[in-house]
Short mmCIF file of C-alpha atoms and ligand atoms in Angstrom, two decimals:
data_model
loop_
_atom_site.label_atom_id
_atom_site.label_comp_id
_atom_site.label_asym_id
_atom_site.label_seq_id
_atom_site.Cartn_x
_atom_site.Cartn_y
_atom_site.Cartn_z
CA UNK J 1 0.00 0.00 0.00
CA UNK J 2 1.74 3.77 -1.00
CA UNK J 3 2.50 5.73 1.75
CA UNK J 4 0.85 9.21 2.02
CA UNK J 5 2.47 12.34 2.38
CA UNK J 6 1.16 12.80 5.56
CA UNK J 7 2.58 9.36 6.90
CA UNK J 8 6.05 10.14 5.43
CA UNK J 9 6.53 13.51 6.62
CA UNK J 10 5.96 12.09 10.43
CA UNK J 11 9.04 10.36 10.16
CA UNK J 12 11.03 13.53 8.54
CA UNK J 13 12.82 15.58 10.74
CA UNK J 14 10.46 18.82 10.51
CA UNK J 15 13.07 21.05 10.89
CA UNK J 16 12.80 23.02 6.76
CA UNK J 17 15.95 22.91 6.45
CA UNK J 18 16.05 22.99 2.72
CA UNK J 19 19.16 20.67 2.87
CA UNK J 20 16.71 18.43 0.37
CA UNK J 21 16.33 21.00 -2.05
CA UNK J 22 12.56 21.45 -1.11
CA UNK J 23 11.27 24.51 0.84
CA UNK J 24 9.54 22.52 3.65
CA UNK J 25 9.81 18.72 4.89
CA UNK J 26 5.97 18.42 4.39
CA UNK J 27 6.92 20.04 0.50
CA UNK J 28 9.44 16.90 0.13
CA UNK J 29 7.07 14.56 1.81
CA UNK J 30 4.81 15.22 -1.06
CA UNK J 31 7.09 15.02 -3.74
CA UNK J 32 8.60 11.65 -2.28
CA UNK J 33 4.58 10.32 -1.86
CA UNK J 34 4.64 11.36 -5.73
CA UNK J 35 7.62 9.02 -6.21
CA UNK J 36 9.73 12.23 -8.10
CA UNK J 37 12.57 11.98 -5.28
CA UNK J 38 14.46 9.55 -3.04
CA UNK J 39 14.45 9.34 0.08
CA UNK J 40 18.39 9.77 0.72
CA UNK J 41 17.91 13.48 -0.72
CA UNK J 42 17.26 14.07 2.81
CA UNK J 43 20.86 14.09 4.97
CA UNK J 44 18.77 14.19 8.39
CA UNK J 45 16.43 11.42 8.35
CA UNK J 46 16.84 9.98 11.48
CA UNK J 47 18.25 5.28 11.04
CA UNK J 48 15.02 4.89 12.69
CA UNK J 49 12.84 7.10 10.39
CA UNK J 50 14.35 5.60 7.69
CA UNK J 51 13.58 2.30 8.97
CA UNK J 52 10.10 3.05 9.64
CA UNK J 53 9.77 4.52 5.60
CA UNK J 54 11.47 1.66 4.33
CA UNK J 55 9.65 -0.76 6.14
CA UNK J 56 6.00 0.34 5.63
CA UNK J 57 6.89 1.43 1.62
CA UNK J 58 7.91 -2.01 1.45
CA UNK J 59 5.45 -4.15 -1.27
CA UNK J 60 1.93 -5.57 0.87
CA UNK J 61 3.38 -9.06 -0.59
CA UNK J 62 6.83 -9.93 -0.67
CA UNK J 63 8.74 -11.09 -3.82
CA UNK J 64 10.50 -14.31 -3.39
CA UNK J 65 13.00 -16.19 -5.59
CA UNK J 66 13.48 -19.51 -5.80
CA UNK J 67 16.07 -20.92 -7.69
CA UNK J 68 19.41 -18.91 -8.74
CA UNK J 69 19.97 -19.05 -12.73
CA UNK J 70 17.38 -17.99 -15.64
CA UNK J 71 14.41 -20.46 -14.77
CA UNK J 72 14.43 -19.08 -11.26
CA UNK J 73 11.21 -18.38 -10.21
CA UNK J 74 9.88 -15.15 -8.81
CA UNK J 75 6.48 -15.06 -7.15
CA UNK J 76 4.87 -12.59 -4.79
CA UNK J 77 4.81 -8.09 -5.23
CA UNK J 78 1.21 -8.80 -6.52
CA UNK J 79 -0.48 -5.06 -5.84
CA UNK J 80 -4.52 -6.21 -6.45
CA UNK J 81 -7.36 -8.43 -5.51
CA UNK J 82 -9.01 -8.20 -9.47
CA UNK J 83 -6.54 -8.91 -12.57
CA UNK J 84 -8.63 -5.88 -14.42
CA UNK J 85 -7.84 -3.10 -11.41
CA UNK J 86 -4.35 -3.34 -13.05
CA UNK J 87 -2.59 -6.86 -13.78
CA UNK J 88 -1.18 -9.58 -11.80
CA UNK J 89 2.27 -9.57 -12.25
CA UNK J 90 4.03 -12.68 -11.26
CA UNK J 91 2.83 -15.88 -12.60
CA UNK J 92 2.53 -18.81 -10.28
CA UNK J 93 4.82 -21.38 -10.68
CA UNK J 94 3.75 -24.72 -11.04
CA UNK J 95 6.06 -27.73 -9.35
CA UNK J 96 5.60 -31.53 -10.40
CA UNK J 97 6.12 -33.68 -7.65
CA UNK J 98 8.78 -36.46 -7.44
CA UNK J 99 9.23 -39.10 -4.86
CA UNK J 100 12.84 -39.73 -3.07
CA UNK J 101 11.48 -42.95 -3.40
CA UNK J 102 11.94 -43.66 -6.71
CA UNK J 103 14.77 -45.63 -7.99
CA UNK J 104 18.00 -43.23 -8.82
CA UNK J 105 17.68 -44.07 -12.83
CA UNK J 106 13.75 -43.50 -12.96
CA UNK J 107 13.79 -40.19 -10.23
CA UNK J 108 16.61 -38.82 -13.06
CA UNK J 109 14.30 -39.93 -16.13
CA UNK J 110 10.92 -38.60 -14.56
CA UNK J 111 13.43 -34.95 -13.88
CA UNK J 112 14.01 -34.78 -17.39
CA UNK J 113 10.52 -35.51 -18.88
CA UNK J 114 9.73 -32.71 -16.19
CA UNK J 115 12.21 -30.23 -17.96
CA UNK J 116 10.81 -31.02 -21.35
CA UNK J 117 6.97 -29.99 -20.35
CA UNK J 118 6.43 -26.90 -22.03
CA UNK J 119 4.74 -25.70 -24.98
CA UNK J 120 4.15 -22.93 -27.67
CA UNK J 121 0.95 -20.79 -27.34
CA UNK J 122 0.26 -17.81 -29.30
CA UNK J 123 3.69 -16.98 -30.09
CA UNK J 124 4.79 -17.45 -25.90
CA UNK J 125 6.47 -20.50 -24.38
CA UNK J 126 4.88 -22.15 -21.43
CA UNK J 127 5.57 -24.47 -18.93
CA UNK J 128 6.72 -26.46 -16.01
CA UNK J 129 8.30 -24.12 -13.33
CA UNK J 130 9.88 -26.74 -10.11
CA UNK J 131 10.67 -29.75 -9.47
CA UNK J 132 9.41 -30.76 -6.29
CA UNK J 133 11.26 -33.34 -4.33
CA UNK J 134 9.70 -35.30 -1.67
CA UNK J 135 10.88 -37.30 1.15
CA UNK J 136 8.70 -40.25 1.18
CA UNK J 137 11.74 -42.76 2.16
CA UNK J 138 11.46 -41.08 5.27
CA UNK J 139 15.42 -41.37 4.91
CA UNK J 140 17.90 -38.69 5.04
CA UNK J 141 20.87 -39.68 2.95
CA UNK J 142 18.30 -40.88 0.21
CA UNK J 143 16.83 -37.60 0.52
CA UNK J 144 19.94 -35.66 0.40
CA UNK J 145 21.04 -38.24 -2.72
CA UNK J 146 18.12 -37.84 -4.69
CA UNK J 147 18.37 -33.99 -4.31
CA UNK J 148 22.19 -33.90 -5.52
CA UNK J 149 20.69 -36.53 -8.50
CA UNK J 150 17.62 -34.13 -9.32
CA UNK J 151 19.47 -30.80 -9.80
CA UNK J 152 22.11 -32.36 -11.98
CA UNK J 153 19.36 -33.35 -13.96
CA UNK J 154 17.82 -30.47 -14.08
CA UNK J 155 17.82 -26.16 -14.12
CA UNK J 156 14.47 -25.79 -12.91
CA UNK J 157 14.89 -24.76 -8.73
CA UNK J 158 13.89 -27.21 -6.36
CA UNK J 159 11.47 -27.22 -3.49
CA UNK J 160 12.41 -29.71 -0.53
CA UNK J 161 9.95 -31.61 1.01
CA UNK J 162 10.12 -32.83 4.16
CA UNK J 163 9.13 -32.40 8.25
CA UNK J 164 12.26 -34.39 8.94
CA UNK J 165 15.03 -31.83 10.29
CA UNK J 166 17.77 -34.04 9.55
CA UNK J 167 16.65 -34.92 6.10
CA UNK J 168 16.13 -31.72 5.69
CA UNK J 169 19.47 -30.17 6.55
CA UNK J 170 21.27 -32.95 4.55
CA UNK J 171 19.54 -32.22 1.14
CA UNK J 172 19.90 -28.30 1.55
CA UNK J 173 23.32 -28.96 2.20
CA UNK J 174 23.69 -30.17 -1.19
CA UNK J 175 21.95 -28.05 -3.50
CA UNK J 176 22.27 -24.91 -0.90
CA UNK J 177 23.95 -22.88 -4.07
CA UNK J 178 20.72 -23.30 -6.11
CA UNK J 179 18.41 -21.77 -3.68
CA UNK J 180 15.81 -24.20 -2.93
CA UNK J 181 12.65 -23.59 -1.37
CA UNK J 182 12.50 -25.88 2.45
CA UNK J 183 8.58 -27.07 2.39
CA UNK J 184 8.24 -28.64 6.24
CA UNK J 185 7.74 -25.47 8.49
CA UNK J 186 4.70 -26.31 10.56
CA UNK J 187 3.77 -25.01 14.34
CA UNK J 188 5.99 -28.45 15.26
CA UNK J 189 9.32 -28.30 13.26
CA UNK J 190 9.69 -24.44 13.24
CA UNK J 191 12.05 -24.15 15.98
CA UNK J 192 14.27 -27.38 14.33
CA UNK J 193 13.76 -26.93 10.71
CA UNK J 194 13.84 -22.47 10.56
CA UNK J 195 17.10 -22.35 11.91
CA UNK J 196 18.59 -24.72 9.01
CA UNK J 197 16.44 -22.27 6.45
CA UNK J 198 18.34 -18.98 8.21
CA UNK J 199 21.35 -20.15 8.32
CA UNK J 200 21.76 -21.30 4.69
CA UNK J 201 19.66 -17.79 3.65
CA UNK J 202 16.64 -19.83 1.46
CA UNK J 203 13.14 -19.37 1.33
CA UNK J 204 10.79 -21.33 3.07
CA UNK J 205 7.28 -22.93 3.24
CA UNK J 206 4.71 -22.57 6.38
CA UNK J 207 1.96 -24.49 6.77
CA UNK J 208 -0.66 -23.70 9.44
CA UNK J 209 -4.72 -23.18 9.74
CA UNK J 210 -4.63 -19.16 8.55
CA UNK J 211 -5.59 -18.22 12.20
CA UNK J 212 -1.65 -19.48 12.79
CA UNK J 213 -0.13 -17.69 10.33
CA UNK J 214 0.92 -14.88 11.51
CA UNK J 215 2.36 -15.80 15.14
CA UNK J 216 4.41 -18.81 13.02
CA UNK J 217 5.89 -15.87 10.75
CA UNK J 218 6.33 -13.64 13.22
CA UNK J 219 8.36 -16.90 14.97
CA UNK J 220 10.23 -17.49 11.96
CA UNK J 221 11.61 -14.06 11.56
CA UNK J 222 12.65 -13.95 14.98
CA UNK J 223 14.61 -17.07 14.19
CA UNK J 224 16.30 -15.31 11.20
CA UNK J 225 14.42 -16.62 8.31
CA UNK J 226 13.02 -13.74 5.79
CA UNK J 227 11.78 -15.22 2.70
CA UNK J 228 8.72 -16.67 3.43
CA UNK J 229 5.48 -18.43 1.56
CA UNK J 230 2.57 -19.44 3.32
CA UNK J 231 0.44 -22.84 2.88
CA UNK J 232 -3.22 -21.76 4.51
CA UNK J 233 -4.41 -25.80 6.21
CA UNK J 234 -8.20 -25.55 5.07
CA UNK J 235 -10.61 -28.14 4.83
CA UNK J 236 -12.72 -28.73 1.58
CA UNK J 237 -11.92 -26.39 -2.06
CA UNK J 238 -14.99 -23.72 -0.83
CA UNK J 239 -13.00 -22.96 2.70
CA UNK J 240 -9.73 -23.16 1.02
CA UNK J 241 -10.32 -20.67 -1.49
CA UNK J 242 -12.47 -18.45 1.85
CA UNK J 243 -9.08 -18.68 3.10
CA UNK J 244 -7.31 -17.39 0.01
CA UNK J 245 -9.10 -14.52 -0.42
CA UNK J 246 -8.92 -13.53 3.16
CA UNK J 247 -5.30 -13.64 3.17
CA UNK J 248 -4.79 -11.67 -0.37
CA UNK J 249 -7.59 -8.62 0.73
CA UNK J 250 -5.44 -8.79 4.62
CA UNK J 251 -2.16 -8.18 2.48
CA UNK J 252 -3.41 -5.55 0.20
CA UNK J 253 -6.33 -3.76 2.04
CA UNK J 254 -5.09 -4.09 5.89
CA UNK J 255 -1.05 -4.34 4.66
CA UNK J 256 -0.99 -7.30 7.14
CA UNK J 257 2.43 -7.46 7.27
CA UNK J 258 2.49 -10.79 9.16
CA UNK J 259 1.03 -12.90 6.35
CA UNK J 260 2.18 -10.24 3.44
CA UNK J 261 4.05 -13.66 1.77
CA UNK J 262 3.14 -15.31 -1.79
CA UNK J 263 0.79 -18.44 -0.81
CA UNK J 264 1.13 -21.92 -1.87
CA UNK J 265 -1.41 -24.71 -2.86
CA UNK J 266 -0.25 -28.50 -2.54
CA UNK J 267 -2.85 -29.92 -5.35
CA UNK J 268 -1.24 -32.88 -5.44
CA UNK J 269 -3.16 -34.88 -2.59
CA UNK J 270 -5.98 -35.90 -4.55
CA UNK J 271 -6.28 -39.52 -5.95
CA UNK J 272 -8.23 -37.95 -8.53
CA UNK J 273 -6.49 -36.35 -11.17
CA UNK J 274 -8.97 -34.35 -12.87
CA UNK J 275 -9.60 -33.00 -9.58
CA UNK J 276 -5.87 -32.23 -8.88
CA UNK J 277 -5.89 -30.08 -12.57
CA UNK J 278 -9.50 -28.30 -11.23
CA UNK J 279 -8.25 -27.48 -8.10
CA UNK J 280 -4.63 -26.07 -9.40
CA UNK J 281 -6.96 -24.31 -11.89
CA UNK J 282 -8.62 -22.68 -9.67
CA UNK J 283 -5.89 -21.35 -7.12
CA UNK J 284 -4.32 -20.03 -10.36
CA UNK J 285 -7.32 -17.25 -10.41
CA UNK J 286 -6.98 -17.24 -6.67
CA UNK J 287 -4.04 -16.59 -5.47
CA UNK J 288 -1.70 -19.05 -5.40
CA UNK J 289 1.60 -17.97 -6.57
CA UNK J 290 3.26 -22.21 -6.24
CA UNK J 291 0.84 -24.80 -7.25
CA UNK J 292 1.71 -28.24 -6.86
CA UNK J 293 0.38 -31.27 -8.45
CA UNK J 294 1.77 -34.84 -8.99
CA UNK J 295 0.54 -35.12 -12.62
CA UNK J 296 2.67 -33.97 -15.80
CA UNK J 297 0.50 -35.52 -18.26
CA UNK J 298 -0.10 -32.92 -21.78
CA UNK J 299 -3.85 -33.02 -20.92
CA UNK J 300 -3.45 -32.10 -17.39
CA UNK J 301 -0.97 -29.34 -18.01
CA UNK J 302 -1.42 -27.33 -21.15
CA UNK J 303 -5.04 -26.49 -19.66
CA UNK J 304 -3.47 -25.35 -16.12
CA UNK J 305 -0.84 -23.72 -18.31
CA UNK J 306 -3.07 -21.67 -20.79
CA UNK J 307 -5.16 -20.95 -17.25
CA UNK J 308 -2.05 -19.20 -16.47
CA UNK J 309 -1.05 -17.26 -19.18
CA UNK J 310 -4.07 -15.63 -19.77
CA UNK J 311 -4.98 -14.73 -16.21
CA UNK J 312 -1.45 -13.44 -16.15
CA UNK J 313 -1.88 -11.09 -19.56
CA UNK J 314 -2.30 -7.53 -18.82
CA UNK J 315 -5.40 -7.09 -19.41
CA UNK J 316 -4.78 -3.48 -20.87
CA UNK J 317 -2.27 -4.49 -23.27
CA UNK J 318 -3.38 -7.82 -25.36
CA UNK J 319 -0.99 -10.18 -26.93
CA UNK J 320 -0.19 -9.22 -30.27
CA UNK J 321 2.01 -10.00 -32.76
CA UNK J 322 3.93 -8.23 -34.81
CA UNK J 323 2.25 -6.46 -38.31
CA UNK J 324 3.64 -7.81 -41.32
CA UNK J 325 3.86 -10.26 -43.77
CA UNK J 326 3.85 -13.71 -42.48
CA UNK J 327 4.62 -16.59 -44.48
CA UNK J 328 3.40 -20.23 -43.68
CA UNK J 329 4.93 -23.19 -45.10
CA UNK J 330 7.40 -21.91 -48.59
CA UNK J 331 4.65 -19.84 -50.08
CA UNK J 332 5.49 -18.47 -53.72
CA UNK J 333 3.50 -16.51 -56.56
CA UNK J 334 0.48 -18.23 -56.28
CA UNK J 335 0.32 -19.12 -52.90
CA UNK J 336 -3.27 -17.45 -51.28
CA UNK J 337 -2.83 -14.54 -49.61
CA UNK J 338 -5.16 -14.07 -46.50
CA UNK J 339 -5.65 -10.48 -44.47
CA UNK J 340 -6.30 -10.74 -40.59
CA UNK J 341 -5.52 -8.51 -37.71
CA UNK J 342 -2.55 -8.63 -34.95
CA UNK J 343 -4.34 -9.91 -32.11
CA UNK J 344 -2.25 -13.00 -31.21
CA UNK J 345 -5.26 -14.96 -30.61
CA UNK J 346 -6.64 -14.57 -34.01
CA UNK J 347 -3.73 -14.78 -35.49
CA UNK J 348 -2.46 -18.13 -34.54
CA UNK J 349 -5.76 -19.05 -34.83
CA UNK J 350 -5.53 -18.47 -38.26
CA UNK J 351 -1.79 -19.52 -38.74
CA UNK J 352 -3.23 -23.20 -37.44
CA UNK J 353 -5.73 -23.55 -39.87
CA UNK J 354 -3.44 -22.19 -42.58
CA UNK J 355 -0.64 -24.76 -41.60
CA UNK J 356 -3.59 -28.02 -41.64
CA UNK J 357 -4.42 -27.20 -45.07
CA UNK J 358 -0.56 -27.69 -45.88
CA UNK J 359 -1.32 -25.28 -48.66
CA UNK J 360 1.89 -22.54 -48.61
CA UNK J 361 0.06 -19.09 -48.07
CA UNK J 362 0.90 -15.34 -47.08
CA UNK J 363 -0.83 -14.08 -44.22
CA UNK J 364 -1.15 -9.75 -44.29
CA UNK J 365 -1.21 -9.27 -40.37
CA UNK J 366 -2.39 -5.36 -40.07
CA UNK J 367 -2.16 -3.54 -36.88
CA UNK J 368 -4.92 -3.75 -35.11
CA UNK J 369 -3.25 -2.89 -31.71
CA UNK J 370 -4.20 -6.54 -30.72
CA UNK J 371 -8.03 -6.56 -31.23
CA UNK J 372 -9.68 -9.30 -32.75
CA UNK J 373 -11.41 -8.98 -36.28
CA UNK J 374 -14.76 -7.67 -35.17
CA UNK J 375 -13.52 -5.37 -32.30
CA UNK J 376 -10.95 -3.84 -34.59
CA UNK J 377 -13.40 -3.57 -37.75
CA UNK J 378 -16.00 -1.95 -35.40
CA UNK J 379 -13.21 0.65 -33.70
CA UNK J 380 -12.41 1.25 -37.39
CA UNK J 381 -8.86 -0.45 -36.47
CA UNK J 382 -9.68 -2.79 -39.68
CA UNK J 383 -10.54 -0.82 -42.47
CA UNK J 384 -11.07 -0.81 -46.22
CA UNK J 385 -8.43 1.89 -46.20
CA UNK J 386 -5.60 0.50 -44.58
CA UNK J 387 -6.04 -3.08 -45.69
CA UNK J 388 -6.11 -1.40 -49.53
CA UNK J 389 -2.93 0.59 -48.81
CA UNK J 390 -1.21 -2.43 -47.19
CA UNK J 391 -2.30 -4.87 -50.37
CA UNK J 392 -0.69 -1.90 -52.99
CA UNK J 393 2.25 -1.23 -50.44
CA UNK J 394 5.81 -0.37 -52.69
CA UNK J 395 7.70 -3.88 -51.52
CA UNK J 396 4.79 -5.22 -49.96
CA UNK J 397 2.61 -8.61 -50.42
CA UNK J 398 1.85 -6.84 -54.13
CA UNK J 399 5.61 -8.07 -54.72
CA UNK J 400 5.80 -11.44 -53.79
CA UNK J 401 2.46 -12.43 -55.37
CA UNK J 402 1.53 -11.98 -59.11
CA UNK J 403 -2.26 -12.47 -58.67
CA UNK J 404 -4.06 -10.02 -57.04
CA UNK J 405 -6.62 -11.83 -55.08
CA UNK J 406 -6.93 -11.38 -51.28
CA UNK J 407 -9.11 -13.33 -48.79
CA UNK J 408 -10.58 -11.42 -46.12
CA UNK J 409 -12.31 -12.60 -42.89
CA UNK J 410 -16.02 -13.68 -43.18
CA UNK J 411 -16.66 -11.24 -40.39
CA UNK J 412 -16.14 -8.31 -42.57
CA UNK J 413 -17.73 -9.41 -45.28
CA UNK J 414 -19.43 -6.30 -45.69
CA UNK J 415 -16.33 -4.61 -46.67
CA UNK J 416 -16.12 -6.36 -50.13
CA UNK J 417 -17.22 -4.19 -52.90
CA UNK J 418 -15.51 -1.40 -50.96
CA UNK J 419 -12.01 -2.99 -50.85
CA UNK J 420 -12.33 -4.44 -54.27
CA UNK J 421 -13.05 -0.48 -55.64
CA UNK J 422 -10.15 0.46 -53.60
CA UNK J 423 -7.36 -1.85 -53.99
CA UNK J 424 -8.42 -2.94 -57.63
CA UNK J 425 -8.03 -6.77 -55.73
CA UNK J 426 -10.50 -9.53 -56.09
CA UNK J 427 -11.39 -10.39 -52.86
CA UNK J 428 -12.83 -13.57 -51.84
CA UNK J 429 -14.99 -14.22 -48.50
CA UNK J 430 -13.31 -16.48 -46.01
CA UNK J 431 -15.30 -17.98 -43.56
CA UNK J 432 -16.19 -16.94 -40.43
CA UNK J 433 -14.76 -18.60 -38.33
CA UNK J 434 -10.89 -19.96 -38.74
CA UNK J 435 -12.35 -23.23 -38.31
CA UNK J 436 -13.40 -22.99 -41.84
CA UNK J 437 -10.24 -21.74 -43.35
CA UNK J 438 -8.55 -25.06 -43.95
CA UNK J 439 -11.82 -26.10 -45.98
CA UNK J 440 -11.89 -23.07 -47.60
CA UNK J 441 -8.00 -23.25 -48.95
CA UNK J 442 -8.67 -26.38 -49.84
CA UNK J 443 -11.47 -25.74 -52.42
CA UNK J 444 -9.26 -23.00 -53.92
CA UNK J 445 -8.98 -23.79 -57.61
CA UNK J 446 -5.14 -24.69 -58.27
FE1 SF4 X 501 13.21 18.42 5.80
FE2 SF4 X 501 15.18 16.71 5.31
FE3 SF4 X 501 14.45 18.41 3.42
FE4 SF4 X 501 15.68 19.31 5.57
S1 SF4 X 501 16.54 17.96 4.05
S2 SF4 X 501 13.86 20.17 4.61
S3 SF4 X 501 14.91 17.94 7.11
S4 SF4 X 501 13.22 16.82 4.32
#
């Protein structure tokens, strides 16, 4: 939550001394509330005011990283309760589960089919974020091995799970460097497994009912552990996501500092595992920022994944791709050439149809600013006008073709006779939906 002016200038000394180069402190209070100085401008400020500005400017929800190379994972510094107030900012990430249990070979083999679970969507790559080791041999050596064995197999950061001190301290002895997150703080194994978490500096996991929350992280940080993400114990989905909720609007609308931490959802302990994908699903929209599930099957994760990335799009600023001529397949003179807008959406849309018909085409992408056919055509973002210009562009699609026959959305078919006048094309009616496009190259004559 921003500070006020009025809240900053009680910590500034008060004594004008235009040291700042501001005429009053209450002058630079404003101008610092404004964010259009810093506070060190001010020589005076007493280690304690400073302290007290830092502290209470700090973000409702901290931002924690996991991991310590490019797939590191940052969760957490999320600023609203709605996605369309402003965004959400930092995806959750989503951690496959793996048994210490496993034989060394298979743990390694199940680690690498792990790394290779992500996809193409709309121009983005999505996927897998952690690996997720748990101690089911209830042994810590094993635990400790199987750690060492998963992050040489591996650059996605690790989350340790265990209640087991010992096991505990062995495996973040090992992969310490990589920045693990410990998952085993509970009101029982604070006091043994915290101090481990403090002294190597990593990030941990606390699981409690909510009403425990914040006396266990107020614990914790007295025992020296910052980085913190809390597991709310709830029984059933409906009080789970109650609990949720309560905990994002006491982070953002009280600045609850003692539970302002990124929360986790264990998914994973359901024998069902269309459940386990609902449930992750759902905790994606509310407000889990680590999801953890035990399945890594295509059908269970490209849905949780495509979830994610569009409740994770700024919702001001659509996915678009970039204006242009695209080409699909090796398309030559007499390859089809097919008009659509920029919106990412519609345009790989499009792109898939285009590449099922395995008929080499040229798709005219205009700028749309992202909209979709209708909402561009309707904000007159799509019009006869720019589409004619584009078609009759100096070194444009007029160049690579030598037929002058473009095929517009079915959408705006109304546009036809107009465009036809004013780019001197023939233009044919697609259909209307992209559905219909491999059909419709298809019955092209040759
Ligand atoms: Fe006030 Fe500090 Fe500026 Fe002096 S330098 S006027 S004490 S804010």
């Amino acid at each position: 939550m921003a500070l006020t002016a009025l809240d900053i200038f009680k910590n500034l000394p008060k004594t004008n001394c235009k040291d700042c180069g501001v005429p009053t402190c209450l002058a630079f209070a404003m101008q610092l509330a404004a964010k259009k100085v810093e506070l060190s401008k001010c020589p005076h400020i007493t280690e304690q005011g400073k302290a007290a500005l830092e502290s209470a400017s700090a973000p409702p929800v901290r931002l924690i990283t996991i991991g310590d190379n490019e797939k590191k994972v940052e969760v957490g510094n999320e600023t609203v309760l709605f996605r369309h107030e402003e965004t959400f900012y930092h995806e959750p990430g989503i951690g496959i589960l793996v048994s210490d249990s496993l034989p060394e070979s298979e743990l390694v083999e199940k680690v690498r089919t792990i790394n290779g679970k992500h996809y193409e969507r709309v121009g983005f790559t999505i996927g897998v974020n952690l690996v997720v080791l748990k101690n089911d041999s209830g042994d810590a050596s094993r635990f400790a091995s199987a750690a060492e064995k998963a992050q040489g197999a591996s650059q996605l950061p690790l989350v340790l799970m265990t209640e087991h001190p010992g096991a505990m301290k062995a495996a973040a002895e090992k992969i310490k460097n990589r920045k693990p997150l410990l998952y085993g703080i509970t009101s029982a194994t604070i006091d043994s497994i915290a101090p481990i978490a403090a002294e190597m500096c990593l990030p941990v996991v606390i699981t409690a009912p909510v009403e425990e929350l914040p006396a266990l992280t107020q614990k914790a940080r007295q025992l020296g552990v910052v980085d913190m993400v809390l597991e709310p114990k709830s029984e059933g989905l409906t009080h789970q996501l109650e609990d949720f909720t309560r905990l994002r609007r006491a982070q953002l609308k009280k600045n609850f500092r003692e539970v302002g931490f990124p929360l986790l959802v264990n998914a994973a302990d359901s024998d069902d595992p269309h459940l386990e994908t609902n449930r992750a699903a759902c905790f994606t929209a509310k407000y889990a920022s680590i999801i953890i599930i035990s399945g890594y099957e295509d059908w269970q994760l490209l849905p949780l994944l495509t979830v994610r990335q569009n409740i994770y799009t700024d919702p001001q600023k659509p996915i678009q791709v970039k204006p242009g001529i695209w080409e699909v397949g090796k398309p030559g003179p007499d390859s089809p050439v097919l008009v659509t807008t920029n919106f990412s959406l519609t345009y790989y849309t499009v792109e898939g149809e285009v590449t099922a018909s395995r008929i080499p085409s040229y798709i005219l992408v205009m700028d749309t600013e992202g909209t979709s056919v209708l909402t561009s055509w309707a904000a007159e973002k799509f019009t006869v006008e720019m589409i004619a210009g584009k078609l009759n562009e100096s070194g444009g699609i007029g160049d690579k073709v030598k037929h002058r026959k473009v095929i517009i959305p079915g959408l705006v078919a109304v546009m036809t006779a107009k465009l036809r006048e004013e780019s001197g094309w023939d233009v044919l009616v697609g259909p209307r939906e992209a559905t219909g496009i491999t059909k419709f190259l298809k019955s092209l004559p040759a």
